[in-house]
Short mmCIF file of C-alpha atoms in Angstrom, two decimals:
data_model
loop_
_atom_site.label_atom_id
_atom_site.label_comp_id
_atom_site.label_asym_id
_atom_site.label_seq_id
_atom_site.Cartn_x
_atom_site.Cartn_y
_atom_site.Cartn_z
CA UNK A 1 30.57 34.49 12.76
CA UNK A 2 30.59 31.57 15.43
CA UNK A 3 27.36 30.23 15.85
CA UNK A 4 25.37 30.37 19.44
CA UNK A 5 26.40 27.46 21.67
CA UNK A 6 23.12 27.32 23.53
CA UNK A 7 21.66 25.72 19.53
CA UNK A 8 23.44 22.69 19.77
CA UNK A 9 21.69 21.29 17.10
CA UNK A 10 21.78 24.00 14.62
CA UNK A 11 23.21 23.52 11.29
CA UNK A 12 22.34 19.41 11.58
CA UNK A 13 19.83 17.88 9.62
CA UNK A 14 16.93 15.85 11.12
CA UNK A 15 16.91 11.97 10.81
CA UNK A 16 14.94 11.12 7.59
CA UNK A 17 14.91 7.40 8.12
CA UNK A 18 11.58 5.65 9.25
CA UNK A 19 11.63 3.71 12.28
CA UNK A 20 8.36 1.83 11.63
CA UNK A 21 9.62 1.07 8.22
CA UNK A 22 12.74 -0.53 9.45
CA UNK A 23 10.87 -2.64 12.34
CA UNK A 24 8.58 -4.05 10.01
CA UNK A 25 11.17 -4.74 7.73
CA UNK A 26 13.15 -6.06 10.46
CA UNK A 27 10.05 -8.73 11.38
CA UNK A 28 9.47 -9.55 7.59
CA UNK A 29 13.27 -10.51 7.55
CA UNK A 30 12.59 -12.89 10.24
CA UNK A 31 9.36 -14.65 9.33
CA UNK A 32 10.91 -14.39 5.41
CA UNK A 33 13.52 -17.00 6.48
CA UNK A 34 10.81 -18.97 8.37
CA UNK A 35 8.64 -18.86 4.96
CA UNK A 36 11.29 -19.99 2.55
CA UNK A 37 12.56 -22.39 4.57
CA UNK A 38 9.11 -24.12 5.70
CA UNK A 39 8.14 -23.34 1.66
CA UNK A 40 11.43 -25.17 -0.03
CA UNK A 41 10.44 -28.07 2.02
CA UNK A 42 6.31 -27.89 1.23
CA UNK A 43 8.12 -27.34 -2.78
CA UNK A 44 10.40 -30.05 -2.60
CA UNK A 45 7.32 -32.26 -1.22
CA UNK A 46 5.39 -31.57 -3.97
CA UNK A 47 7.76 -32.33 -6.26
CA UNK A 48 8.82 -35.65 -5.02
CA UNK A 49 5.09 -37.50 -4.20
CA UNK A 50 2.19 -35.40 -5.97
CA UNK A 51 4.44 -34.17 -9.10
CA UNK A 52 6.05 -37.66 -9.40
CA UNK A 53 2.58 -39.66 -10.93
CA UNK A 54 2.35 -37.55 -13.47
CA UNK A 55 -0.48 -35.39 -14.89
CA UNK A 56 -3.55 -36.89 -13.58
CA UNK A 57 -3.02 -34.69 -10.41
CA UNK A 58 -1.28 -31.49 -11.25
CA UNK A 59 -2.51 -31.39 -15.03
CA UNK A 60 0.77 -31.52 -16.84
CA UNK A 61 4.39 -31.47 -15.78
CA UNK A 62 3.66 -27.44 -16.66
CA UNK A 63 2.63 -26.69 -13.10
CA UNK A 64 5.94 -28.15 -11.40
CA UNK A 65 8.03 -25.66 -14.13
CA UNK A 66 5.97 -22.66 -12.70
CA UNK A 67 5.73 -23.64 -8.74
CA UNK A 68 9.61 -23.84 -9.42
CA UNK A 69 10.15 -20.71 -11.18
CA UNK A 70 7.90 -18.49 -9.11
CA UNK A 71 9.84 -20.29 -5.98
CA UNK A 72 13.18 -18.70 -7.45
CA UNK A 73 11.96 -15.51 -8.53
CA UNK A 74 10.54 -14.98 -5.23
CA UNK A 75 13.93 -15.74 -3.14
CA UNK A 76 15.57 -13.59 -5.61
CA UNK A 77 13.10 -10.62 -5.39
CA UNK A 78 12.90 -10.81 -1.56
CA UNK A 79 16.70 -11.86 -1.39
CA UNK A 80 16.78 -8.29 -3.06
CA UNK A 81 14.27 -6.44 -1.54
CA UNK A 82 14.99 -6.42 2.32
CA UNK A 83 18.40 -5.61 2.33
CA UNK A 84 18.31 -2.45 -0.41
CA UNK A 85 15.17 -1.88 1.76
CA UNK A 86 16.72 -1.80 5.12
CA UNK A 87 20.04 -0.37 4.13
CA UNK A 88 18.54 2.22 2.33
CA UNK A 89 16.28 3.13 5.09
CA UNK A 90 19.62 3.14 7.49
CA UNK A 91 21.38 5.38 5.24
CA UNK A 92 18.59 7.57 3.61
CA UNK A 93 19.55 6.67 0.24
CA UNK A 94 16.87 7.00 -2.32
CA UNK A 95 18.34 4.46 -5.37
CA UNK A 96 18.10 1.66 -2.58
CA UNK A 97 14.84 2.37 -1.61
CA UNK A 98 13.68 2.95 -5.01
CA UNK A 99 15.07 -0.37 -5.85
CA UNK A 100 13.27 -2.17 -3.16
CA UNK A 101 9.89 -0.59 -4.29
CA UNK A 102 10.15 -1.79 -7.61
CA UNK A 103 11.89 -4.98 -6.63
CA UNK A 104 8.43 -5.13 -4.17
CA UNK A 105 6.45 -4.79 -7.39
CA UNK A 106 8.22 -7.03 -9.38
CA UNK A 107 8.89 -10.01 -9.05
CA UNK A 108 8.08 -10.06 -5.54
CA UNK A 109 4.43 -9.89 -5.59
CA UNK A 110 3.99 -11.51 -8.78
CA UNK A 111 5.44 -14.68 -7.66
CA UNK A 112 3.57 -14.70 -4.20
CA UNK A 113 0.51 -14.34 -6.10
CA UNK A 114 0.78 -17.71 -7.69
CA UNK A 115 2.41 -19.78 -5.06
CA UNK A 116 -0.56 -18.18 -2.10
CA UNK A 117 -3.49 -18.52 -4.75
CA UNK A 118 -3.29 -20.37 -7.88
CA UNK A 119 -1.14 -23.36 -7.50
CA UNK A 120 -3.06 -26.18 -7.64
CA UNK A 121 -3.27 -28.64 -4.81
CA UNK A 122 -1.87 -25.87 -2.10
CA UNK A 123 -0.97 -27.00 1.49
CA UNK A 124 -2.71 -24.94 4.35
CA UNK A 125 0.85 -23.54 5.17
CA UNK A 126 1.09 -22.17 1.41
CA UNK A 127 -2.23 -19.93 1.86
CA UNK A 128 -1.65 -18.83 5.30
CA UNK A 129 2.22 -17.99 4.92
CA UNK A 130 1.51 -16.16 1.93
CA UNK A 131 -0.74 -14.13 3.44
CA UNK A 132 1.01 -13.27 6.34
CA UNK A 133 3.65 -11.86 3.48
CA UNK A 134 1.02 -10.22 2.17
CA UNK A 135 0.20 -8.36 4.94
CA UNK A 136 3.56 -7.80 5.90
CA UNK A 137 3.79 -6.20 2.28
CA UNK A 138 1.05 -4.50 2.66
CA UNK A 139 1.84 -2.42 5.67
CA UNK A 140 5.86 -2.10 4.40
CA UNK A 141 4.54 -0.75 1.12
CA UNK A 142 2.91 2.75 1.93
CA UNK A 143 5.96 3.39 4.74
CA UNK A 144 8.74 2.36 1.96
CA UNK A 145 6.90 5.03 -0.65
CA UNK A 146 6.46 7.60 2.16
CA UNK A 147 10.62 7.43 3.00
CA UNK A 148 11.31 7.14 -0.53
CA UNK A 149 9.34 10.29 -1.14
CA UNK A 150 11.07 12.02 1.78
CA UNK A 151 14.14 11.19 1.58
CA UNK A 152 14.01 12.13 -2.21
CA UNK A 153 12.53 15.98 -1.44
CA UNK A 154 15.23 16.36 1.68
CA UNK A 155 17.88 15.47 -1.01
CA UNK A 156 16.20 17.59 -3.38
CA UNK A 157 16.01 20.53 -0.82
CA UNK A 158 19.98 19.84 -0.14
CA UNK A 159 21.29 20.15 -3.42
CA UNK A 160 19.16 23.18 -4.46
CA UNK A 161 20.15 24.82 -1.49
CA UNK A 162 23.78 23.99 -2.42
CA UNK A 163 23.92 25.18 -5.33
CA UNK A 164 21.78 28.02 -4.82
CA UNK A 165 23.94 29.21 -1.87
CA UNK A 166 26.91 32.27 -2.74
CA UNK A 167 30.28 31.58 -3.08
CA UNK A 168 32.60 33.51 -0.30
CA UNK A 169 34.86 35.59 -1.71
CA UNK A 170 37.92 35.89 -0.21
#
């Protein structure tokens, strides 16, 4: 049976990728590499005049070990997350977006936690910056689940109708 060629779009299946998701993704990409780079500098301020006299300012040489470590987990969570985010989004795939949720989770947000709110001695830039990711988070978060929840029941509704679906006997 050939099918009718006035449904030219029968037997495709809709788009399941979210177009808000990937232009906020695409915008958090860009002010991202605005934030690290304007951040590594703020860090490696820090490090070199307020860390250097010791621990009458900072309270120990504790608080440069955790400005530093919460600096590299969050390039390495947000290193992560945009990409498996954004290619996952492209190509519907529900491992990469699952991995950018949880790499959103963790370490992501951990680590912006501490360098927007509880280092001591922050720069305005720190506060406001982090913020801004926070908001950028914030509105990428609920469109990230809502694709990953889609794309998971479309792939769910493919395979069961796969395998549901008689073999032709010839």
């Amino acid at each position: 049976m050939r099918p009718d060629p006035s449904q030219k779009n029968a037997g495709k299946t809709p788009q399941s990728s979210s177009l808000p998701l990937q232009m906020i993704l695409y915008y958090n990409m860009l002010f991202s590499f605005v934030y690290w780079v304007l951040m590594a500098m703020i860090i490696s301020t820090k490090l070199q005049y307020l860390i250097g006299d010791g621990s009458a300012i900072y309270g120990g040489d504790r608080q440069e070990v955790y400005i530093i470590a919460c600096f590299i987990l969050y390039t390495i969570g947000d290193l992560m997350r945009i990409p498996f985010a954004l290619w996952g989004n492209q190509t519907e795939q529900v491992p990469a977006l699952a991995a950018a949720a949880l790499v959103t989770i963790f370490p992501t947000i951990p680590a912006l936690v501490y360098l927007t709110f509880f280092q001591p001695k922050r720069f305005p830039f720190e506060t406001i910056g982090g913020c801004v990711q926070f908001a950028f988070i914030l509105f990428e978060f609920p469109l990230l689940w809502r694709s990953l929840q889609y794309n998971a029941d479309v792939q769910h509704a493919r395979f069961v109708r796969l395998t549901l679906q008689p073999e032709h006997e010839d």
